[in-house]
Amino acid sequence: MTHELKYMPGFGNHFATEALDGALPKSQNSPQRAPYGLIAELLSGTAFTVKRQENLRTWLYRIRPSVLQGKFEALNYDSIKTAPLGDDHTSPQQLRWDPMPEIKGEANFIEGMVTVAANGDAAMRQGNAIHLYNANRSMTDEYFYNSDGDYLIVPQAGKLRVKTEMGLLDVEPSEIVCIPRGVKFQIEIPAKAARGYVLEIYGNHMVLPELGPIGSSGLANARDFQSPVAWFEEKEGNFKLISKYAGKFFQAPISHSPFDVVAWHGNYTPYKYDLKTFNTINTVSYDHPDPSIFTVLTSPSEHEGSANVDFVIFPPRWMVAENTFRPPYYHRNVMSEYMGLIHGVYDAKPNGGFGPGGGSLHSCMAAHGPEAAAFDKASSEELKPQFQGNTLAFMFESSYYYKTTAYAMESETLQDEYYRCWEGLTPTFNPDKI
Ligand code: FE2
């Protein structure tokens, strides 16, 4: 088993796992001599002194400590950008992109990543960035860690094997995987190619949203999150340790695999979640709840209720609302909304243009809603209970408005005339008829 432990983001679960019997010290974090001659090392994901409930840290028992690495030198990954971004490519326009074209040449997960938008300031640990990845080569001799934030990866096509210091996680489209800041990882592409979306979270780690009047169960249930069990390899060679730090990339030689953690305990760990297990909650009477009802995970800001960024899904679900305009309502939002489509059709945009692997961005106060044909259909069709099964869309929704990159605004995938999808909306107002 590669992922049998259960992990509850942000609620202080504590795991203990060992790949060799007796590798975990008993009742002590850093004994004078750890079992099997292992070295104890602490990885802290929050400040030492944050509240117990928010405290994230893991003790690693490894063959070599992480200090055994060479000297970092600058490395260039032009396509990956980090906030703060400049204003050169920013626009209030509604934006939409076709899926990324098929990859040319070879690229691993990092080489094949490109930034669409970002907000906040990574060095202040505030905000987030949205990237796409398109990879056809496994990382083999390169080990990577990101000092700037957590990666929440949303595969859209192709499986990924995520190798980390804490163990292995296999993910496929309709699942997500989170790799916390600082955790070293490699991504293998088991099939021909893989592509998807990445949310890089500079701010607070993702947690499950509060449930309020929903009660003790519902939405993403804690028991469905999975973390890896301890796994290690003893491997020597000429490898590269790549780090992203304050928006820049660096490379240092390393002569061993850093996946040499034989045992670990703590609560700072990668995890995966299958979106198919989401317990979808919606109206059973009338009207359309705000999309926050579909929040899977949230990265809180310092202002309670105004997220640094939420991860929200629009999963298969029954539509039963009576006397109601069922698709998403027209709106303008102080929060900025990036949407992607994992598979199927999104109900506000059924007529093409928003395909699996594509994306849209409605930034702060950008007007949006169903396209003309979707409005006409939803305003007049008979409202039978309907199962909307062929869909899995998601949204990264942030309190801070996004600035877009040169790639996003100059890419051949940008749909210049996206705004025209609303042109067919003509007034039906008639002062003589209620
Ligand atoms: Fe919206």
Short mmCIF file of C-alpha atoms in Angstrom, two decimals, residues 181-405:
data_model
loop_
_atom_site.label_atom_id
_atom_site.label_comp_id
_atom_site.label_asym_id
_atom_site.label_seq_id
_atom_site.Cartn_x
_atom_site.Cartn_y
_atom_site.Cartn_z
CA ARG A 181 6.09 23.72 1.06
CA GLY A 182 9.61 22.34 1.48
CA VAL A 183 8.80 18.66 0.95
CA LYS A 184 11.16 17.18 -1.64
CA PHE A 185 9.46 15.38 -4.49
CA GLN A 186 9.70 13.87 -7.94
CA ILE A 187 6.83 13.36 -10.32
CA GLU A 188 6.77 10.34 -12.56
CA ILE A 189 4.58 10.19 -15.66
CA PRO A 190 3.55 6.51 -15.85
CA ALA A 191 1.78 6.85 -19.22
CA LYS A 192 2.77 8.82 -22.32
CA ALA A 193 1.92 12.27 -21.04
CA ALA A 194 0.02 14.15 -18.37
CA ARG A 195 -1.43 17.59 -18.02
CA GLY A 196 -3.40 19.59 -15.52
CA TYR A 197 -3.56 22.58 -13.22
CA VAL A 198 -1.48 23.63 -10.22
CA LEU A 199 -2.42 26.02 -7.46
CA GLU A 200 0.63 27.32 -5.63
CA ILE A 201 -0.40 28.60 -2.22
CA TYR A 202 1.93 31.18 -0.70
CA GLY A 203 -0.46 31.87 2.18
CA ASN A 204 -1.86 29.61 4.87
CA HIS A 205 -2.03 25.88 4.30
CA MET A 206 -5.31 24.49 3.04
CA VAL A 207 -7.80 23.30 5.65
CA LEU A 208 -11.28 21.86 5.48
CA PRO A 209 -13.94 24.58 5.55
CA GLU A 210 -16.12 25.00 8.64
CA LEU A 211 -19.47 23.26 8.23
CA GLY A 212 -21.68 25.57 10.33
CA PRO A 213 -25.34 24.55 10.18
CA ILE A 214 -24.50 21.68 7.80
CA GLY A 215 -23.37 19.79 10.89
CA SER A 216 -20.63 17.30 11.57
CA SER A 217 -20.46 15.55 8.18
CA GLY A 218 -20.56 16.66 4.58
CA LEU A 219 -18.63 18.29 1.75
CA ALA A 220 -15.12 16.77 1.80
CA ASN A 221 -15.08 14.32 4.69
CA ALA A 222 -11.84 14.13 6.66
CA ARG A 223 -11.69 10.35 6.47
CA ASP A 224 -11.28 10.43 2.68
CA PHE A 225 -7.92 12.24 2.70
CA GLN A 226 -4.98 9.91 2.32
CA SER A 227 -1.33 10.34 3.17
CA PRO A 228 1.62 8.12 2.30
CA VAL A 229 3.26 5.53 4.51
CA ALA A 230 7.01 5.60 5.04
CA TRP A 231 9.00 4.43 2.01
CA PHE A 232 12.67 4.91 1.25
CA GLU A 233 15.35 4.25 -1.32
CA GLU A 234 19.10 4.03 -0.77
CA LYS A 235 20.55 5.45 -3.94
CA GLU A 236 23.84 7.19 -4.71
CA GLY A 237 24.75 9.07 -7.91
CA ASN A 238 25.12 12.48 -9.49
CA PHE A 239 21.74 14.06 -8.90
CA LYS A 240 20.36 17.59 -8.87
CA LEU A 241 18.49 19.24 -6.03
CA ILE A 242 16.33 22.02 -7.47
CA SER A 243 14.75 24.66 -5.28
CA LYS A 244 12.34 27.49 -5.94
CA TYR A 245 13.02 30.29 -3.50
CA ALA A 246 11.57 33.82 -3.62
CA GLY A 247 10.49 33.24 -7.20
CA LYS A 248 13.90 32.18 -8.45
CA PHE A 249 15.22 28.72 -9.24
CA PHE A 250 18.43 27.20 -7.94
CA GLN A 251 20.23 23.93 -8.50
CA ALA A 252 22.71 22.15 -6.24
CA PRO A 253 24.50 18.83 -6.73
CA ILE A 254 23.42 16.04 -4.42
CA SER A 255 25.07 12.63 -4.34
CA HIS A 256 22.21 10.64 -2.86
CA SER A 257 18.47 10.31 -3.11
CA PRO A 258 16.77 12.47 -0.47
CA PHE A 259 14.01 9.85 -0.36
CA ASP A 260 15.87 8.16 2.47
CA VAL A 261 13.33 8.68 5.25
CA VAL A 262 12.88 5.27 6.88
CA ALA A 263 10.27 6.40 9.41
CA TRP A 264 8.36 9.55 10.26
CA HIS A 265 5.76 10.88 12.61
CA GLY A 266 3.84 14.13 12.61
CA ASN A 267 1.16 15.92 10.66
CA TYR A 268 3.04 17.85 7.95
CA THR A 269 2.70 15.54 4.99
CA PRO A 270 1.54 15.34 1.39
CA TYR A 271 -1.98 14.06 0.91
CA LYS A 272 -4.39 13.09 -1.82
CA TYR A 273 -8.15 13.27 -2.11
CA ASP A 274 -10.58 11.70 -4.55
CA LEU A 275 -13.10 14.34 -5.68
CA LYS A 276 -15.61 11.55 -6.35
CA THR A 277 -15.99 11.14 -2.58
CA PHE A 278 -17.17 14.75 -2.17
CA ASN A 279 -20.55 14.84 -0.41
CA THR A 280 -22.33 17.42 -2.55
CA ILE A 281 -24.85 19.59 -0.76
CA ASN A 282 -27.31 21.84 -2.59
CA THR A 283 -30.88 23.07 -2.51
CA VAL A 284 -33.81 20.63 -2.31
CA SER A 285 -36.39 23.39 -2.60
CA TYR A 286 -35.66 26.50 -4.66
CA ASP A 287 -32.94 29.00 -5.63
CA HIS A 288 -29.27 28.60 -6.22
CA PRO A 289 -26.90 28.59 -3.24
CA ASP A 290 -23.63 30.47 -3.55
CA PRO A 291 -20.85 28.29 -5.01
CA SER A 292 -19.12 28.28 -1.63
CA ILE A 293 -21.38 25.31 -0.90
CA PHE A 294 -18.97 23.31 -3.11
CA THR A 295 -15.75 24.24 -1.25
CA VAL A 296 -13.38 21.30 -0.88
CA LEU A 297 -10.48 23.06 0.84
CA THR A 298 -9.73 26.62 1.85
CA SER A 299 -6.55 28.56 2.50
CA PRO A 300 -7.72 31.14 5.02
CA SER A 301 -6.50 34.73 5.01
CA GLU A 302 -6.15 36.69 8.24
CA HIS A 303 -9.73 37.95 7.65
CA GLU A 304 -12.02 35.10 8.62
CA GLY A 305 -14.36 34.16 5.77
CA SER A 306 -12.33 35.94 3.07
CA ALA A 307 -10.10 33.20 1.74
CA ASN A 308 -6.59 33.64 0.47
CA VAL A 309 -7.86 31.01 -1.95
CA ASP A 310 -10.61 28.39 -1.99
CA PHE A 311 -10.59 25.19 -4.00
CA VAL A 312 -14.18 24.61 -5.14
CA ILE A 313 -15.61 21.90 -7.40
CA PHE A 314 -18.74 21.56 -9.50
CA PRO A 315 -19.20 17.79 -9.40
CA PRO A 316 -21.87 15.48 -10.82
CA ARG A 317 -25.09 16.20 -8.91
CA TRP A 318 -28.85 16.20 -8.97
CA MET A 319 -30.62 19.42 -9.94
CA VAL A 320 -34.07 19.55 -8.34
CA ALA A 321 -34.74 23.23 -7.61
CA GLU A 322 -38.27 24.31 -8.45
CA ASN A 323 -39.27 27.63 -10.06
CA THR A 324 -35.58 28.44 -10.26
CA PHE A 325 -33.02 29.52 -12.81
CA ARG A 326 -30.77 26.54 -12.21
CA PRO A 327 -27.43 27.40 -13.86
CA PRO A 328 -25.03 29.73 -12.05
CA TYR A 329 -26.54 33.19 -11.67
CA TYR A 330 -25.14 36.27 -13.39
CA HIS A 331 -22.86 38.02 -11.01
CA ARG A 332 -19.94 40.29 -10.26
CA ASN A 333 -17.75 39.21 -7.41
CA VAL A 334 -15.18 40.92 -5.23
CA MET A 335 -13.39 37.57 -5.22
CA SER A 336 -11.49 36.56 -8.36
CA GLU A 337 -12.42 33.30 -10.00
CA TYR A 338 -10.23 31.04 -12.12
CA MET A 339 -12.08 28.03 -13.47
CA GLY A 340 -10.87 24.82 -15.07
CA LEU A 341 -12.62 21.76 -16.43
CA ILE A 342 -11.43 18.23 -15.65
CA HIS A 343 -13.99 16.46 -17.80
CA GLY A 344 -17.46 16.82 -19.30
CA VAL A 345 -19.41 20.03 -19.74
CA TYR A 346 -19.93 23.00 -17.41
CA ASP A 347 -23.62 23.96 -17.20
CA ALA A 348 -23.10 27.71 -17.74
CA LYS A 349 -21.10 27.10 -20.92
CA PRO A 350 -22.60 24.09 -22.75
CA ASN A 351 -21.84 25.30 -26.29
CA GLY A 352 -18.11 24.69 -26.52
CA GLY A 353 -15.29 27.12 -25.85
CA PHE A 354 -14.72 25.87 -22.30
CA GLY A 355 -13.23 22.46 -22.90
CA PRO A 356 -11.48 19.98 -20.59
CA GLY A 357 -8.00 21.37 -19.92
CA GLY A 358 -9.09 24.92 -20.74
CA GLY A 359 -9.56 27.74 -18.27
CA SER A 360 -11.31 31.03 -17.62
CA LEU A 361 -10.58 33.97 -15.37
CA HIS A 362 -13.18 36.37 -14.07
CA SER A 363 -11.21 38.71 -11.89
CA CYS A 364 -12.50 41.10 -9.26
CA MET A 365 -15.84 42.58 -10.43
CA ALA A 366 -15.69 41.06 -13.95
CA ALA A 367 -19.29 40.39 -15.04
CA HIS A 368 -20.01 36.78 -15.95
CA GLY A 369 -22.65 34.09 -16.07
CA PRO A 370 -24.35 31.69 -18.46
CA GLU A 371 -23.91 32.25 -22.18
CA ALA A 372 -26.95 33.26 -24.22
CA ALA A 373 -28.05 29.77 -25.30
CA ALA A 374 -27.74 28.41 -21.76
CA PHE A 375 -29.87 31.29 -20.45
CA ASP A 376 -32.64 30.71 -23.00
CA LYS A 377 -32.78 26.98 -22.33
CA ALA A 378 -32.70 27.27 -18.54
CA SER A 379 -35.38 29.99 -18.54
CA SER A 380 -37.94 27.95 -20.40
CA GLU A 381 -37.27 24.22 -19.92
CA GLU A 382 -39.48 22.01 -17.79
CA LEU A 383 -37.90 21.70 -14.34
CA LYS A 384 -37.80 17.95 -13.81
CA PRO A 385 -35.27 16.45 -11.41
CA GLN A 386 -32.19 16.08 -13.53
CA PHE A 387 -28.90 14.33 -12.93
CA GLN A 388 -26.03 16.39 -14.20
CA GLY A 389 -23.53 13.57 -14.48
CA ASN A 390 -21.14 14.50 -17.25
CA THR A 391 -19.22 17.25 -15.49
CA LEU A 392 -16.32 17.99 -13.18
CA ALA A 393 -15.29 21.63 -13.14
CA PHE A 394 -13.37 23.44 -10.42
CA MET A 395 -12.58 26.94 -9.29
CA PHE A 396 -9.65 28.62 -7.57
CA GLU A 397 -11.34 31.61 -5.91
CA SER A 398 -9.23 34.27 -4.23
CA SER A 399 -9.85 37.43 -2.22
CA TYR A 400 -6.92 39.06 -3.99
CA TYR A 401 -7.29 39.88 -7.62
CA TYR A 402 -5.10 38.13 -10.10
CA LYS A 403 -2.56 39.67 -12.39
CA THR A 404 -2.00 37.66 -15.54
CA THR A 405 1.33 36.73 -17.13
#
